[in-house]
C-alpha positions as semicolon CSV with decimal commas, in nm:
position;residue;x (nm);y (nm);z (nm)
1;M;5,532;-0,448;5,343
2;T;5,386;-0,722;5,136
3;S;5,319;-0,664;4,732
4;P;4,952;-0,613;4,682
5;Y;5,042;-0,823;4,348
6;P;5,016;-1,190;4,268
7;A;5,339;-1,401;4,224
8;G;5,479;-1,468;3,846
9;R;5,620;-1,768;3,735
10;A;5,842;-1,990;4,010
11;G;6,153;-1,816;4,058
12;T;6,028;-1,460;3,913
13;A;5,928;-1,131;4,096
14;P;5,584;-1,069;4,188
15;W;5,389;-0,969;3,864
16;S;5,330;-0,613;3,892
17;P;5,110;-0,414;3,587
18;T;5,325;-0,125;3,425
19;R;5,230;0,200;3,345
20;V;5,141;0,243;2,949
21;A;5,249;0,558;2,746
22;F;4,912;0,705;2,642
23;D;4,959;0,865;2,294
24;R;4,647;1,081;2,233
25;D;4,745;1,122;1,856
26;D;4,732;0,743;1,759
27;G;4,370;0,710;1,825
28;T;4,385;0,394;2,091
29;P;4,178;0,455;2,380
30;K;4,314;0,408;2,711
31;Y;4,138;0,103;2,797
32;T;4,237;-0,075;2,504
33;A;4,605;-0,012;2,548
34;I;4,549;-0,163;2,936
35;A;4,394;-0,440;2,785
36;R;4,664;-0,512;2,547
37;A;4,937;-0,480;2,831
38;I;4,743;-0,726;3,043
39;A;4,694;-0,942;2,755
40;M;5,057;-0,978;2,685
41;S;5,130;-1,062;3,044
42;I;4,894;-1,341;3,009
43;T;4,999;-1,487;2,658
44;D;5,359;-1,445;2,746
45;G;5,318;-1,663;3,091
46;D;5,360;-1,372;3,360
47;L;4,992;-1,408;3,436
48;P;4,935;-1,790;3,429
49;D;4,567;-1,962;3,422
50;G;4,386;-1,931;3,778
51;Q;4,616;-1,625;3,878
52;P;4,413;-1,342;4,059
53;L;4,429;-1,011;3,891
54;P;4,484;-0,700;4,167
55;S;4,168;-0,502;4,250
56;Q;4,059;-0,256;4,017
57;K;4,138;0,022;4,253
58;E;4,509;-0,116;4,260
59;L;4,501;-0,156;3,866
60;A;4,373;0,216;3,824
61;Q;4,651;0,379;4,045
62;T;4,914;0,196;3,877
63;F;4,798;0,259;3,504
64;G;4,722;0,610;3,631
65;V;4,363;0,619;3,507
66;T;4,020;0,584;3,645
67;V;3,834;0,264;3,784
68;M;3,601;0,334;3,508
69;T;3,852;0,282;3,259
70;I;4,014;-0,057;3,419
71;R;3,621;-0,158;3,405
72;Q;3,616;-0,126;3,030
73;A;3,981;-0,301;2,992
74;L;3,870;-0,582;3,182
75;R;3,542;-0,597;2,970
76;V;3,755;-0,647;2,676
77;L;3,968;-0,927;2,847
78;S;3,663;-1,101;2,968
79;D;3,502;-1,098;2,594
80;Q;3,828;-1,205;2,487
81;G;3,795;-1,513;2,733
82;L;4,134;-1,431;2,906
83;I;3,953;-1,347;3,250
84;T;3,684;-1,447;3,461
85;A;3,512;-1,254;3,727
86;K;3,399;-1,465;4,043
87;Q;3,142;-1,338;4,268
88;G;3,321;-1,248;4,627
89;R;3,670;-1,342;4,526
90;G;3,794;-1,130;4,226
91;T;3,904;-1,163;3,879
92;F;4,127;-1,437;3,755
93;V;4,315;-1,508;3,431
94;S;4,149;-1,793;3,235
95;H;4,276;-1,912;2,934
96;P;4,018;-1,921;2,629
97;P;3,824;-2,199;2,540
98;F;3,976;-2,436;2,259
99;A;3,748;-2,449;1,944
100;L;3,577;-2,806;1,894
101;A;3,522;-2,815;1,521
102;T;3,232;-3,007;1,380
103;G;3,356;-3,025;1,026
104;A;3,632;-3,238;0,894
105;L;3,700;-3,573;1,085
106;S;3,995;-3,521;1,336
107;S;4,080;-3,695;1,665
108;F;4,096;-3,444;1,973
109;S;4,440;-3,478;2,010
110;R;4,524;-3,321;1,620
111;Q;4,238;-3,040;1,708
112;I;4,438;-2,935;2,055
113;E;4,767;-2,956;1,867
114;R;4,634;-2,722;1,566
115;S;4,519;-2,462;1,842
116;G;4,855;-2,436;1,963
117;R;4,775;-2,568;2,316
118;Q;4,957;-2,821;2,536
119;L;4,789;-3,158;2,541
120;R;4,879;-3,420;2,794
121;T;4,695;-3,776;2,838
122;E;4,658;-3,978;3,167
123;F;4,634;-4,329;3,095
124;L;4,348;-4,506;3,307
125;S;4,267;-4,819;3,172
126;W;4,259;-5,059;2,895
127;K;4,015;-5,371;2,954
128;Q;3,777;-5,602;2,818
129;V;3,420;-5,494;2,927
130;T;3,066;-5,602;2,896
131;V;2,885;-5,401;2,682
132;S;2,514;-5,282;2,716
133;P;2,267;-5,416;2,430
134;M;2,230;-5,056;2,307
135;E;2,610;-5,056;2,265
136;Q;2,630;-5,392;2,099
137;L;2,381;-5,289;1,857
138;R;2,535;-4,940;1,764
139;M;2,873;-5,109;1,702
140;H;2,724;-5,424;1,541
141;L;2,929;-5,646;1,750
142;P;2,872;-6,020;1,762
143;G;2,873;-6,053;2,128
144;P;2,824;-5,863;2,444
145;T;3,193;-5,767;2,479
146;A;3,447;-5,518;2,363
147;H;3,775;-5,345;2,471
148;E;3,751;-5,021;2,655
149;L;4,001;-4,727;2,682
150;T;3,977;-4,493;2,956
151;R;4,172;-4,175;2,985
152;V;4,154;-3,809;3,108
153;R;4,293;-3,569;2,841
154;Y;4,462;-3,235;3,011
155;V;4,488;-2,908;2,771
156;D;4,763;-2,675;2,949
157;D;4,801;-2,896;3,206
158;K;4,411;-2,850;3,314
159;P;4,215;-3,174;3,313
160;V;3,939;-3,096;3,048
161;V;3,813;-3,402;2,869
162;L;3,716;-3,785;3,057
163;Q;3,704;-3,978;2,769
164;A;3,612;-4,375;2,729
165;S;3,653;-4,548;2,395
166;L;3,490;-4,894;2,324
167;V;3,653;-5,062;2,021
168;P;3,565;-5,422;1,897
169;D;3,754;-5,738;2,035
170;E;3,870;-5,792;1,693
171;V;4,027;-5,460;1,663
172;A;4,149;-5,470;2,005
173;Q;4,373;-5,769;1,909
174;L;4,586;-5,557;1,664
175;L;4,666;-5,287;1,901
176;D;4,938;-5,260;2,145
177;P;4,843;-5,151;2,495
178;A;5,195;-4,958;2,552
179;D;5,118;-4,781;2,210
180;L;4,773;-4,692;2,377
181;S;4,942;-4,489;2,665
182;R;5,125;-4,274;2,478
183;T;4,997;-4,211;2,135
184;P;4,640;-4,083;2,016
185;L;4,413;-4,402;1,925
186;Y;4,290;-4,263;1,591
187;A;4,688;-4,277;1,541
188;V;4,759;-4,617;1,661
189;L;4,435;-4,751;1,448
190;E;4,565;-4,612;1,131
191;D;4,928;-4,760;1,224
192;S;4,760;-5,110;1,258
193;G;4,615;-5,075;0,929
194;L;4,276;-4,939;0,986
195;Q;4,177;-4,643;0,801
196;V;3,917;-4,419;0,977
197;S;3,669;-4,247;0,723
198;S;3,387;-4,110;0,882
199;A;3,200;-4,046;1,218
200;N;2,857;-3,969;1,361
201;E;2,859;-3,741;1,658
202;L;2,611;-3,614;1,891
203;L;2,683;-3,314;2,130
204;Q;2,464;-3,252;2,424
205;A;2,489;-3,018;2,743
206;T;2,491;-3,225;3,075
207;T;2,620;-3,194;3,430
208;L;2,903;-3,398;3,605
209;D;2,854;-3,646;3,848
210;E;3,068;-3,696;4,169
211;E;3,308;-3,956;4,011
212;S;3,362;-3,757;3,690
213;A;3,410;-3,426;3,872
214;G;3,673;-3,570;4,095
215;L;3,841;-3,670;3,780
216;L;3,827;-3,335;3,607
217;D;3,903;-3,128;3,914
218;Q;3,553;-2,974;3,911
219;Q;3,232;-2,974;4,156
220;P;2,977;-3,213;4,142
221;G;2,683;-3,081;3,919
222;A;2,937;-2,854;3,722
223;P;2,821;-2,802;3,347
224;A;2,968;-3,035;3,063
225;M;2,950;-3,100;2,731
226;F;2,863;-3,464;2,638
227;S;3,005;-3,613;2,323
228;A;2,911;-3,945;2,169
229;R;3,111;-4,010;1,870
230;L;3,065;-4,339;1,672
231;T;3,363;-4,372;1,365
232;F;3,358;-4,590;1,125
233;D;3,643;-4,760;0,905
234;A;3,685;-4,735;0,534
235;R;3,420;-5,056;0,494
236;N;3,168;-4,864;0,718
237;R;3,221;-5,084;0,996
238;P;3,197;-4,921;1,346
239;L;3,574;-4,883;1,459
240;V;3,539;-4,660;1,772
241;D;3,229;-4,575;1,987
242;D;3,369;-4,266;2,173
243;R;3,189;-4,089;2,517
244;A;3,349;-3,800;2,623
245;L;3,249;-3,571;2,940
246;I;3,421;-3,212;2,849
247;V;3,435;-2,943;3,096
248;G;3,168;-2,684;3,011
249;D;3,401;-2,360;3,023
250;A;3,682;-2,519;2,839
251;V;3,540;-2,581;2,490
252;V;3,342;-2,376;2,232
253;I;3,153;-2,555;1,954
254;C;3,270;-2,416;1,585
255;V;3,042;-2,486;1,312
256;E;3,100;-2,404;0,915
257;R;2,789;-2,319;0,753
258;S;2,726;-2,270;0,394
259;A;2,371;-2,185;0,213
260;S;2,499;-2,474;-0,070
261;A;2,601;-2,704;0,166
262;V;2,432;-3,098;0,189
263;V;2,339;-3,177;0,517
264;P;2,371;-3,548;0,554
265;M;2,182;-3,620;0,875
266;M;1,976;-3,411;1,125
267;L;1,993;-3,486;1,484
268;R;1,693;-3,458;1,687
269;A;1,654;-3,420;2,059
270;D;1,505;-3,776;2,063
271;L;1,728;-3,948;1,814
272;D;1,798;-4,294;1,961
273;L;2,167;-4,350;1,945
274;A;2,123;-4,699;1,842
275;E;1,946;-4,581;1,541
276;E;2,200;-4,553;1,211
277;P;1,939;-4,373;0,971
278;V;2,229;-4,280;0,710
279;L;2,422;-4,596;0,574
280;A;2,393;-4,949;0,609
281;R;2,690;-5,051;0,841
282;E;2,868;-5,380;0,814
283;G;2,916;-5,562;1,133
284;W;3,236;-5,734;1,282
285;S;3,262;-6,127;1,311
286;R;3,439;-6,343;1,537
């Protein structure tokens, strides 16, 4: 007879929920204990991302509880971002989204590393391109060209971010393409003697076009977060013009707020990305 439970990691027996010893004296509800047991299987890797869970009826029989108790447990796991229900298909393991902090300036790579997730970068291209008049204005470029670095960022082996970074040709001459294929851009810039000092970033909800969806293993029209970040060096010269598409259910925005904090800039829905209303910026020269 075929097991009703999904297979676990390669080379291991199929995953099967185990009964939980319920102690009425410890005050822990049954659904909480079950949620913890399933969560442990997820965090230990026995239930990998995308793995389907057995049906609610099967889980109830195995744990020795009612279907209603299982539904409560699954609701807890869903609130924690560990599972997601897909109508007509079932319930699947879903690793929680990573938190994208909007406070201190940090590269995407460093934020992922701090969250304890695994990051991998697929290098797509590094080439000189013709920029738009708006991009030339944003970066204070002397001419209509810049170098563009394009890559796909994988978190826990899932494509999550499609990122294109423009740097001035003068800066590109200092960078080794071999370094760019294996080292975060901010780190390469700093190793080249360029200090990353500040940045302006705009975040906006959007949807994926067909090409971007294909690179991110999503359906065209899937929700995404668009990030436009302009990074400056210690002399307030535009150093990197980043454009990134982030899979919509892979990230949450984390903002720290304080009643005494000073807000240096307000982003409006109609803000022209070419505007730089905060500081006078020094441009690049040939």
